[in-house]
Amino acid sequence: MATTYDFPSDLLAGQEELHQVRAELLALLKRLPWSVEPLDGFSDDHGWRKVERPASPGWTADEQAEVEKLRERERELTVFVTCHRFWAEVAAAEKVDARMSLKHVRETEAHVREAEAEGPSAP
């Protein structure tokens, strides 16, 4: 059975916010034009696969500011989570396992809630 870790609440909250910020940034980048600056479209079939892009109107100043705001918050949270005092308490040999457990703690909690909702399994 995998080791369970007693993560501090601020570390759990920081990791959860990091997940949320990354999801929000990814969704925003998918909505935006492919190029920050206005560029003509192109088609290139000379490489190992064909690449096509429509003309890009570029990003507005507000869109650029929103992306930068989310990237800055992502950097802040990444530093907070990776440099948290909790990691000093974890043995070097366990740090990778502990870090992966933190990244997936919400998935683990969801599985536990599902199992509890189903009740005891029949023999």
GROMACS .gro file of N, CA, C and O in nm:
model
  492
    1MET      N    1   0.085  -0.118   0.000
    1MET     CA    2   0.000   0.000   0.000
    1MET      C    3   0.089   0.124   0.000
    1MET      O    4   0.193   0.128   0.063
    2ALA      N    5   0.045   0.225  -0.070
    2ALA     CA    6   0.121   0.349  -0.081
    2ALA      C    7   0.121   0.424   0.052
    2ALA      O    8   0.026   0.415   0.130
    3THR      N    9   0.228   0.496   0.074
    3THR     CA   10   0.239   0.578   0.193
    3THR      C   11   0.141   0.694   0.185
    3THR      O   12   0.123   0.752   0.079
    4THR      N   13   0.077   0.727   0.296
    4THR     CA   14  -0.008   0.845   0.300
    4THR      C   15   0.068   0.954   0.375
    4THR      O   16   0.143   0.926   0.468
    5TYR      N   17   0.047   1.076   0.332
    5TYR     CA   18   0.118   1.189   0.391
    5TYR      C   19   0.017   1.283   0.454
    5TYR      O   20  -0.094   1.301   0.404
    6ASP      N   21   0.058   1.344   0.562
    6ASP     CA   22  -0.026   1.440   0.633
    6ASP      C   23   0.013   1.581   0.585
    6ASP      O   24   0.089   1.651   0.650
    7PHE      N   25  -0.038   1.617   0.468
    7PHE     CA   26  -0.004   1.747   0.409
    7PHE      C   27  -0.070   1.859   0.487
    7PHE      O   28  -0.188   1.849   0.522
    8PRO      N   29   0.003   1.968   0.513
    8PRO     CA   30  -0.057   2.084   0.580
    8PRO      C   31  -0.167   2.144   0.492
    8PRO      O   32  -0.161   2.138   0.369
    9SER      N   33  -0.265   2.205   0.555
    9SER     CA   34  -0.380   2.259   0.481
    9SER      C   35  -0.339   2.369   0.383
    9SER      O   36  -0.396   2.379   0.273
   10ASP      N   37  -0.238   2.452   0.418
   10ASP     CA   38  -0.198   2.558   0.325
   10ASP      C   39  -0.129   2.501   0.201
   10ASP      O   40  -0.145   2.553   0.091
   11LEU      N   41  -0.058   2.391   0.217
   11LEU     CA   42   0.005   2.325   0.102
   11LEU      C   43  -0.101   2.262   0.012
   11LEU      O   44  -0.096   2.275  -0.111
   12LEU      N   45  -0.201   2.198   0.073
   12LEU     CA   46  -0.312   2.142  -0.005
   12LEU      C   47  -0.387   2.251  -0.080
   12LEU      O   48  -0.420   2.236  -0.198
   13ALA      N   49  -0.411   2.362  -0.013
   13ALA     CA   50  -0.483   2.474  -0.077
   13ALA      C   51  -0.400   2.533  -0.190
   13ALA      O   52  -0.454   2.566  -0.297
   14GLY      N   53  -0.270   2.546  -0.170
   14GLY     CA   54  -0.183   2.598  -0.275
   14GLY      C   55  -0.180   2.507  -0.395
   14GLY      O   56  -0.185   2.553  -0.510
   15GLN      N   57  -0.174   2.376  -0.373
   15GLN     CA   58  -0.174   2.281  -0.483
   15GLN      C   59  -0.307   2.285  -0.558
   15GLN      O   60  -0.311   2.282  -0.681
   16GLU      N   61  -0.417   2.294  -0.485
   16GLU     CA   62  -0.549   2.299  -0.548
   16GLU      C   63  -0.563   2.426  -0.632
   16GLU      O   64  -0.612   2.422  -0.745
   17GLU      N   65  -0.519   2.539  -0.579
   17GLU     CA   66  -0.525   2.663  -0.657
   17GLU      C   67  -0.436   2.654  -0.780
   17GLU      O   68  -0.471   2.703  -0.887
   18LEU      N   69  -0.321   2.590  -0.767
   18LEU     CA   70  -0.232   2.571  -0.881
   18LEU      C   71  -0.301   2.490  -0.990
   18LEU      O   72  -0.294   2.524  -1.109
   19HIS      N   73  -0.371   2.383  -0.953
   19HIS     CA   74  -0.448   2.305  -1.050
   19HIS      C   75  -0.551   2.396  -1.119
   19HIS      O   76  -0.567   2.391  -1.241
   20GLN      N   77  -0.621   2.478  -1.042
   20GLN     CA   78  -0.726   2.565  -1.097
   20GLN      C   79  -0.668   2.670  -1.191
   20GLN      O   80  -0.723   2.694  -1.298
   21VAL      N   81  -0.558   2.732  -1.150
   21VAL     CA   82  -0.496   2.835  -1.233
   21VAL      C   83  -0.446   2.776  -1.364
   21VAL      O   84  -0.465   2.834  -1.472
   22ARG      N   85  -0.384   2.659  -1.356
   22ARG     CA   86  -0.336   2.594  -1.479
   22ARG      C   87  -0.452   2.558  -1.572
   22ARG      O   88  -0.442   2.573  -1.694
   23ALA      N   89  -0.562   2.510  -1.517
   23ALA     CA   90  -0.679   2.477  -1.599
   23ALA      C   91  -0.737   2.603  -1.663
   23ALA      O   92  -0.773   2.602  -1.782
   24GLU      N   93  -0.745   2.710  -1.587
   24GLU     CA   94  -0.796   2.836  -1.640
   24GLU      C   95  -0.706   2.891  -1.749
   24GLU      O   96  -0.753   2.937  -1.854
   25LEU      N   97  -0.575   2.883  -1.729
   25LEU     CA   98  -0.478   2.931  -1.829
   25LEU      C   99  -0.488   2.847  -1.956
   25LEU      O  100  -0.491   2.902  -2.068
   26LEU      N  101  -0.497   2.717  -1.942
   26LEU     CA  102  -0.508   2.629  -2.058
   26LEU      C  103  -0.635   2.660  -2.138
   26LEU      O  104  -0.633   2.669  -2.261
   27ALA      N  105  -0.747   2.678  -2.068
   27ALA     CA  106  -0.873   2.709  -2.134
   27ALA      C  107  -0.863   2.844  -2.207
   27ALA      O  108  -0.911   2.857  -2.320
   28LEU      N  109  -0.801   2.942  -2.146
   28LEU     CA  110  -0.785   3.073  -2.208
   28LEU      C  111  -0.698   3.063  -2.333
   28LEU      O  112  -0.733   3.116  -2.439
   29LEU      N  113  -0.586   2.992  -2.323
   29LEU     CA  114  -0.496   2.979  -2.438
   29LEU      C  115  -0.562   2.905  -2.554
   29LEU      O  116  -0.536   2.936  -2.670
   30LYS      N  117  -0.649   2.811  -2.524
   30LYS     CA  118  -0.721   2.739  -2.630
   30LYS      C  119  -0.820   2.831  -2.702
   30LYS      O  120  -0.847   2.812  -2.820
   31ARG      N  121  -0.877   2.929  -2.630
   31ARG     CA  122  -0.973   3.021  -2.688
   31ARG      C  123  -0.908   3.130  -2.774
   31ARG      O  124  -0.969   3.182  -2.866
   32LEU      N  125  -0.785   3.166  -2.740
   32LEU     CA  126  -0.718   3.278  -2.805
   32LEU      C  127  -0.665   3.240  -2.943
   32LEU      O  128  -0.640   3.123  -2.971
   33PRO      N  129  -0.644   3.340  -3.029
   33PRO     CA  130  -0.580   3.314  -3.159
   33PRO      C  131  -0.443   3.251  -3.138
   33PRO      O  132  -0.379   3.268  -3.034
   34TRP      N  133  -0.395   3.180  -3.239
   34TRP     CA  134  -0.270   3.106  -3.226
   34TRP      C  135  -0.147   3.195  -3.213
   34TRP      O  136  -0.044   3.151  -3.163
   35SER      N  137  -0.156   3.320  -3.257
   35SER     CA  138  -0.041   3.410  -3.249
   35SER      C  139  -0.075   3.533  -3.165
   35SER      O  140  -0.183   3.590  -3.178
   36VAL      N  141   0.019   3.573  -3.082
   36VAL     CA  142   0.000   3.692  -2.999
   36VAL      C  143  -0.009   3.816  -3.089
   36VAL      O  144  -0.093   3.902  -3.070
   37GLU      N  145   0.079   3.822  -3.187
   37GLU     CA  146   0.082   3.935  -3.281
   37GLU      C  147  -0.001   3.900  -3.404
   37GLU      O  148  -0.008   3.783  -3.442
   38PRO      N  149  -0.062   3.999  -3.470
   38PRO     CA  150  -0.135   3.970  -3.594
   38PRO      C  151  -0.040   3.911  -3.699
   38PRO      O  152   0.068   3.965  -3.724
   39LEU      N  153  -0.080   3.798  -3.757
   39LEU     CA  154   0.001   3.733  -3.860
   39LEU      C  155  -0.090   3.676  -3.968
   39LEU      O  156  -0.204   3.637  -3.941
   40ASP      N  157  -0.037   3.668  -4.088
   40ASP     CA  158  -0.109   3.605  -4.198
   40ASP      C  159  -0.116   3.455  -4.173
   40ASP      O  160  -0.029   3.397  -4.107
   41GLY      N  161  -0.214   3.392  -4.233
   41GLY     CA  162  -0.224   3.247  -4.227
   41GLY      C  163  -0.118   3.184  -4.316
   41GLY      O  164  -0.054   3.252  -4.398
   42PHE      N  165  -0.097   3.054  -4.300
   42PHE     CA  166   0.001   2.985  -4.384
   42PHE      C  167  -0.034   2.837  -4.395
   42PHE      O  168  -0.111   2.783  -4.317
   43SER      N  169   0.025   2.775  -4.495
   43SER     CA  170   0.011   2.632  -4.516
   43SER      C  171   0.149   2.580  -4.557
   43SER      O  172   0.213   2.635  -4.646
   44ASP      N  173   0.195   2.476  -4.489
   44ASP     CA  174   0.326   2.419  -4.517
   44ASP      C  175   0.313   2.268  -4.523
   44ASP      O  176   0.283   2.203  -4.423
   45ASP      N  177   0.336   2.210  -4.641
   45ASP     CA  178   0.329   2.064  -4.652
   45ASP      C  179   0.464   2.005  -4.692
   45ASP      O  180   0.471   1.895  -4.745
   46HIS      N  181   0.572   2.076  -4.662
   46HIS     CA  182   0.706   2.027  -4.696
   46HIS      C  183   0.771   1.951  -4.581
   46HIS      O  184   0.875   1.889  -4.599
   47GLY      N  185   0.714   1.955  -4.464
   47GLY     CA  186   0.770   1.883  -4.349
   47GLY      C  187   0.716   1.742  -4.342
   47GLY      O  188   0.653   1.691  -4.435
   48TRP      N  189   0.736   1.676  -4.230
   48TRP     CA  190   0.690   1.538  -4.214
   48TRP      C  191   0.538   1.531  -4.198
   48TRP      O  192   0.478   1.426  -4.211
   49ARG      N  193   0.474   1.647  -4.167
   49ARG     CA  194   0.329   1.655  -4.166
   49ARG      C  195   0.288   1.795  -4.209
   49ARG      O  196   0.362   1.891  -4.192
   50LYS      N  197   0.171   1.804  -4.264
   50LYS     CA  198   0.121   1.932  -4.311
   50LYS      C  199   0.081   2.019  -4.192
   50LYS      O  200   0.018   1.971  -4.098
   51VAL      N  201   0.117   2.146  -4.198
   51VAL     CA  202   0.083   2.241  -4.094
   51VAL      C  203   0.008   2.356  -4.160
   51VAL      O  204   0.055   2.413  -4.259
   52GLU      N  205  -0.107   2.389  -4.104
   52GLU     CA  206  -0.186   2.502  -4.155
   52GLU      C  207  -0.232   2.587  -4.038
   52GLU      O  208  -0.266   2.535  -3.933
   53ARG      N  209  -0.231   2.716  -4.060
   53ARG     CA  210  -0.282   2.810  -3.960
   53ARG      C  211  -0.363   2.917  -4.034
   53ARG      O  212  -0.318   2.969  -4.135
   54PRO      N  213  -0.478   2.953  -3.979
   54PRO     CA  214  -0.553   3.063  -4.038
   54PRO      C  215  -0.487   3.196  -3.999
   54PRO      O  216  -0.401   3.200  -3.911
   55ALA      N  217  -0.527   3.303  -4.063
   55ALA     CA  218  -0.475   3.434  -4.024
   55ALA      C  219  -0.511   3.460  -3.878
   55ALA      O  220  -0.618   3.420  -3.830
   56SER      N  221  -0.420   3.522  -3.806
   56SER     CA  222  -0.442   3.551  -3.664
   56SER      C  223  -0.455   3.701  -3.644
   56SER      O  224  -0.366   3.777  -3.685
   57PRO      N  225  -0.563   3.744  -3.580
   57PRO     CA  226  -0.577   3.887  -3.551
   57PRO      C  227  -0.487   3.932  -3.436
   57PRO      O  228  -0.476   4.050  -3.408
   58GLY      N  229  -0.425   3.836  -3.370
   58GLY     CA  230  -0.343   3.868  -3.252
   58GLY      C  231  -0.429   3.877  -3.127
   58GLY      O  232  -0.551   3.860  -3.131
   59TRP      N  233  -0.363   3.902  -3.016
   59TRP     CA  234  -0.433   3.915  -2.888
   59TRP      C  235  -0.453   4.061  -2.856
   59TRP      O  236  -0.368   4.145  -2.886
   60THR      N  237  -0.562   4.091  -2.790
   60THR     CA  238  -0.585   4.227  -2.744
   60THR      C  239  -0.496   4.252  -2.622
   60THR      O  240  -0.442   4.158  -2.562
   61ALA      N  241  -0.485   4.378  -2.583
   61ALA     CA  242  -0.407   4.413  -2.464
   61ALA      C  243  -0.466   4.346  -2.340
   61ALA      O  244  -0.393   4.299  -2.253
   62ASP      N  245  -0.600   4.340  -2.334
   62ASP     CA  246  -0.665   4.275  -2.219
   62ASP      C  247  -0.636   4.126  -2.215
   62ASP      O  248  -0.614   4.069  -2.108
   63GLU      N  249  -0.637   4.062  -2.331
   63GLU     CA  250  -0.606   3.918  -2.337
   63GLU      C  251  -0.462   3.892  -2.295
   63GLU      O  252  -0.435   3.799  -2.220
   64GLN      N  253  -0.370   3.975  -2.342
   64GLN     CA  254  -0.229   3.960  -2.303
   64GLN      C  255  -0.213   3.980  -2.153
   64GLN      O  256  -0.139   3.905  -2.087
   65ALA      N  257  -0.284   4.077  -2.098
   65ALA     CA  258  -0.275   4.104  -1.954
   65ALA      C  259  -0.331   3.986  -1.874
   65ALA      O  260  -0.274   3.949  -1.770
   66GLU      N  261  -0.441   3.928  -1.922
   66GLU     CA  262  -0.500   3.814  -1.852
   66GLU      C  263  -0.407   3.694  -1.854
   66GLU      O  264  -0.389   3.626  -1.752
   67VAL      N  265  -0.345   3.667  -1.967
   67VAL     CA  266  -0.249   3.555  -1.976
   67VAL      C  267  -0.132   3.581  -1.882
   67VAL      O  268  -0.090   3.492  -1.807
   68GLU      N  269  -0.080   3.701  -1.882
   68GLU     CA  270   0.034   3.733  -1.796
   68GLU      C  271  -0.003   3.722  -1.648
   68GLU      O  272   0.074   3.672  -1.567
   69LYS      N  273  -0.124   3.767  -1.613
   69LYS     CA  274  -0.170   3.757  -1.474
   69LYS      C  275  -0.176   3.610  -1.430
   69LYS      O  276  -0.129   3.574  -1.321
   70LEU      N  277  -0.233   3.524  -1.516
   70LEU     CA  278  -0.242   3.382  -1.481
   70LEU      C  279  -0.104   3.317  -1.476
   70LEU      O  280  -0.077   3.234  -1.387
   71ARG      N  281  -0.017   3.351  -1.568
   71ARG     CA  282   0.119   3.294  -1.566
   71ARG      C  283   0.195   3.338  -1.442
   71ARG      O  284   0.268   3.257  -1.381
   72GLU      N  285   0.179   3.463  -1.403
   72GLU     CA  286   0.246   3.511  -1.282
   72GLU      C  287   0.194   3.438  -1.158
   72GLU      O  288   0.271   3.397  -1.072
   73ARG      N  289   0.061   3.419  -1.151
   73ARG     CA  290   0.004   3.347  -1.037
   73ARG      C  291   0.050   3.201  -1.037
   73ARG      O  292   0.079   3.144  -0.932
   74GLU      N  293   0.060   3.143  -1.156
   74GLU     CA  294   0.110   3.006  -1.167
   74GLU      C  295   0.253   2.997  -1.113
   74GLU      O  296   0.288   2.905  -1.039
   75ARG      N  297   0.337   3.094  -1.149
   75ARG     CA  298   0.475   3.095  -1.098
   75ARG      C  299   0.478   3.109  -0.946
   75ARG      O  300   0.552   3.037  -0.877
   76GLU      N  301   0.398   3.200  -0.892
   76GLU     CA  302   0.394   3.219  -0.747
   76GLU      C  303   0.353   3.091  -0.675
   76GLU      O  304   0.415   3.052  -0.575
   77LEU      N  305   0.249   3.026  -0.726
   77LEU     CA  306   0.201   2.904  -0.662
   77LEU      C  307   0.300   2.789  -0.677
   77LEU      O  308   0.317   2.709  -0.585
   78THR      N  309   0.366   2.782  -0.791
   78THR     CA  310   0.467   2.678  -0.812
   78THR      C  311   0.580   2.693  -0.710
   78THR      O  312   0.624   2.595  -0.649
   79VAL      N  313   0.625   2.815  -0.690
   79VAL     CA  314   0.731   2.840  -0.591
   79VAL      C  315   0.680   2.806  -0.451
   79VAL      O  316   0.750   2.740  -0.373
   80PHE      N  317   0.558   2.848  -0.420
   80PHE     CA  318   0.502   2.820  -0.287
   80PHE      C  319   0.497   2.670  -0.260
   80PHE      O  320   0.540   2.622  -0.156
   81VAL      N  321   0.443   2.594  -0.357
   81VAL     CA  322   0.426   2.449  -0.338
   81VAL      C  323   0.561   2.378  -0.333
   81VAL      O  324   0.586   2.296  -0.244
   82THR      N  325   0.652   2.410  -0.424
   82THR     CA  326   0.779   2.337  -0.429
   82THR      C  327   0.875   2.377  -0.316
   82THR      O  328   0.960   2.297  -0.280
   83CYS      N  329   0.859   2.495  -0.262
   83CYS     CA  330   0.950   2.540  -0.156
   83CYS      C  331   0.886   2.537  -0.018
   83CYS      O  332   0.943   2.589   0.078
   84HIS      N  333   0.770   2.477  -0.005
   84HIS     CA  334   0.699   2.472   0.123
   84HIS      C  335   0.784   2.402   0.229
   84HIS      O  336   0.856   2.306   0.200
   85ARG      N  337   0.772   2.447   0.350
   85ARG     CA  338   0.850   2.391   0.462
   85ARG      C  339   0.823   2.243   0.485
   85ARG      O  340   0.905   2.171   0.542
   86PHE      N  341   0.708   2.194   0.440
   86PHE     CA  342   0.673   2.052   0.458
   86PHE      C  343   0.779   1.961   0.397
   86PHE      O  344   0.809   1.855   0.452
   87TRP      N  345   0.835   2.000   0.282
   87TRP     CA  346   0.928   1.912   0.211
   87TRP      C  347   1.056   1.886   0.291
   87TRP      O  348   1.121   1.783   0.271
   88ALA      N  349   1.090   1.975   0.383
   88ALA     CA  350   1.208   1.954   0.467
   88ALA      C  351   1.187   1.837   0.564
   88ALA      O  352   1.283   1.775   0.609
   89GLU      N  353   1.061   1.806   0.593
   89GLU     CA  354   1.028   1.697   0.686
   89GLU      C  355   1.024   1.560   0.617
   89GLU      O  356   1.016   1.458   0.684
   90VAL      N  357   1.025   1.558   0.484
   90VAL     CA  358   1.012   1.434   0.410
   90VAL      C  359   1.151   1.381   0.376
   90VAL      O  360   1.237   1.456   0.329
   91ALA      N  361   1.173   1.253   0.400
   91ALA     CA  362   1.302   1.191   0.368
   91ALA      C  363   1.328   1.203   0.217
   91ALA      O  364   1.235   1.196   0.136
   92ALA      N  365   1.453   1.221   0.183
   92ALA     CA  366   1.491   1.240   0.042
   92ALA      C  367   1.438   1.129  -0.047
   92ALA      O  368   1.390   1.154  -0.158
   93ALA      N  369   1.444   1.006   0.000
   93ALA     CA  370   1.400   0.891  -0.080
   93ALA      C  371   1.249   0.891  -0.103
   93ALA      O  372   1.200   0.825  -0.194
   94GLU      N  373   1.174   0.965  -0.023
   94GLU     CA  374   1.028   0.967  -0.034
   94GLU      C  375   0.974   1.092  -0.101
   94GLU      O  376   0.853   1.102  -0.123
   95LYS      N  377   1.060   1.189  -0.133
   95LYS     CA  378   1.009   1.318  -0.183
   95LYS      C  379   0.936   1.306  -0.316
   95LYS      O  380   0.833   1.371  -0.335
   96VAL      N  381   0.983   1.224  -0.406
   96VAL     CA  382   0.914   1.211  -0.535
   96VAL      C  383   0.776   1.150  -0.512
   96VAL      O  384   0.676   1.199  -0.566
   97ASP      N  385   0.768   1.045  -0.432
   97ASP     CA  386   0.639   0.981  -0.402
   97ASP      C  387   0.545   1.079  -0.332
   97ASP      O  388   0.426   1.087  -0.367
   98ALA      N  389   0.598   1.155  -0.238
   98ALA     CA  390   0.515   1.253  -0.166
   98ALA      C  391   0.465   1.361  -0.260
   98ALA      O  392   0.348   1.401  -0.254
   99ARG      N  393   0.552   1.408  -0.348
   99ARG     CA  394   0.512   1.513  -0.443
   99ARG      C  395   0.403   1.462  -0.537
   99ARG      O  396   0.305   1.532  -0.565
  100MET      N  397   0.418   1.339  -0.585
  100MET     CA  398   0.316   1.282  -0.672
  100MET      C  399   0.185   1.261  -0.596
  100MET      O  400   0.077   1.282  -0.651
  101SER      N  401   0.195   1.224  -0.471
  101SER     CA  402   0.074   1.208  -0.390
  101SER      C  403   0.002   1.342  -0.374
  101SER      O  404  -0.121   1.347  -0.382
  102LEU      N  405   0.076   1.449  -0.353
  102LEU     CA  406   0.016   1.581  -0.340
  102LEU      C  407  -0.054   1.621  -0.470
  102LEU      O  408  -0.165   1.672  -0.469
  103LYS      N  409   0.012   1.596  -0.583
  103LYS     CA  410  -0.047   1.632  -0.712
  103LYS      C  411  -0.179   1.561  -0.736
  103LYS      O  412  -0.267   1.613  -0.803
  104HIS      N  413  -0.192   1.440  -0.683
  104HIS     CA  414  -0.310   1.358  -0.710
  104HIS      C  415  -0.402   1.343  -0.589
  104HIS      O  416  -0.490   1.258  -0.590
  105VAL      N  417  -0.385   1.425  -0.488
  105VAL     CA  418  -0.462   1.409  -0.365
  105VAL      C  419  -0.612   1.427  -0.389
  105VAL      O  420  -0.692   1.356  -0.331
  106ARG      N  421  -0.651   1.517  -0.477
  106ARG     CA  422  -0.795   1.536  -0.500
  106ARG      C  423  -0.856   1.416  -0.571
  106ARG      O  424  -0.971   1.381  -0.546
  107GLU      N  425  -0.780   1.349  -0.657
  107GLU     CA  426  -0.829   1.228  -0.722
  107GLU      C  427  -0.845   1.116  -0.620
  107GLU      O  428  -0.945   1.043  -0.622
  108THR      N  429  -0.748   1.104  -0.531
  108THR     CA  430  -0.753   1.002  -0.427
  108THR      C  431  -0.873   1.025  -0.336
  108THR      O  432  -0.944   0.932  -0.301
  109GLU      N  433  -0.896   1.151  -0.297
  109GLU     CA  434  -1.010   1.184  -0.211
  109GLU      C  435  -1.141   1.152  -0.281
  109GLU      O  436  -1.236   1.104  -0.218
  110ALA      N  437  -1.149   1.176  -0.410
  110ALA     CA  438  -1.271   1.146  -0.486
  110ALA      C  439  -1.298   0.996  -0.486
  110ALA      O  440  -1.412   0.953  -0.471
  111HIS      N  441  -1.192   0.916  -0.502
  111HIS     CA  442  -1.208   0.770  -0.500
  111HIS      C  443  -1.255   0.722  -0.363
  111HIS      O  444  -1.339   0.633  -0.354
  112VAL      N  445  -1.202   0.782  -0.258
  112VAL     CA  446  -1.241   0.743  -0.123
  112VAL      C  447  -1.388   0.777  -0.100
  112VAL      O  448  -1.465   0.697  -0.046
  113ARG      N  449  -1.431   0.898  -0.144
  113ARG     CA  450  -1.571   0.937  -0.128
  113ARG      C  451  -1.664   0.844  -0.205
  113ARG      O  452  -1.770   0.806  -0.156
  114GLU      N  453  -1.623   0.804  -0.326
  114GLU     CA  454  -1.703   0.711  -0.406
  114GLU      C  455  -1.717   0.577  -0.335
  114GLU      O  456  -1.825   0.518  -0.330
  115ALA      N  457  -1.605   0.528  -0.280
  115ALA     CA  458  -1.606   0.400  -0.211
  115ALA      C  459  -1.695   0.406  -0.086
  115ALA      O  460  -1.770   0.311  -0.057
  116GLU      N  461  -1.689   0.517  -0.014
  116GLU     CA  462  -1.772   0.533   0.105
  116GLU      C  463  -1.920   0.541   0.068
  116GLU      O  464  -2.006   0.488   0.139
  117ALA      N  465  -1.950   0.605  -0.044
  117ALA     CA  466  -2.090   0.618  -0.087
  117ALA      C  467  -2.148   0.482  -0.129
  117ALA      O  468  -2.267   0.457  -0.112
  118GLU      N  469  -2.064   0.395  -0.185
  118GLU     CA  470  -2.111   0.263  -0.227
  118GLU      C  471  -2.136   0.172  -0.108
  118GLU      O  472  -2.211   0.075  -0.118
  119GLY      N  473  -2.073   0.201   0.003
  119GLY     CA  474  -2.091   0.119   0.122
  119GLY      C  475  -2.002  -0.005   0.116
  119GLY      O  476  -1.924  -0.023   0.023
  120PRO      N  477  -2.016  -0.093   0.214
  120PRO     CA  478  -1.934  -0.213   0.216
  120PRO      C  479  -1.967  -0.303   0.098
  120PRO      O  480  -2.083  -0.316   0.060
  121SER      N  481  -1.865  -0.363   0.042
  121SER     CA  482  -1.887  -0.453  -0.073
  121SER      C  483  -1.933  -0.589  -0.024
  121SER      O  484  -1.897  -0.635   0.084
  122ALA      N  485  -2.013  -0.654  -0.106
  122ALA     CA  486  -2.064  -0.787  -0.072
  122ALA      C  487  -1.955  -0.891  -0.092
  122ALA      O  488  -1.874  -0.880  -0.184
  123PRO      N  489  -1.952  -0.996  -0.007
  123PRO     CA  490  -1.848  -1.100  -0.022
  123PRO      C  491  -1.870  -1.187  -0.144
  123PRO      O  492  -1.966  -1.200  -0.202
   0.00000   0.00000   0.00000
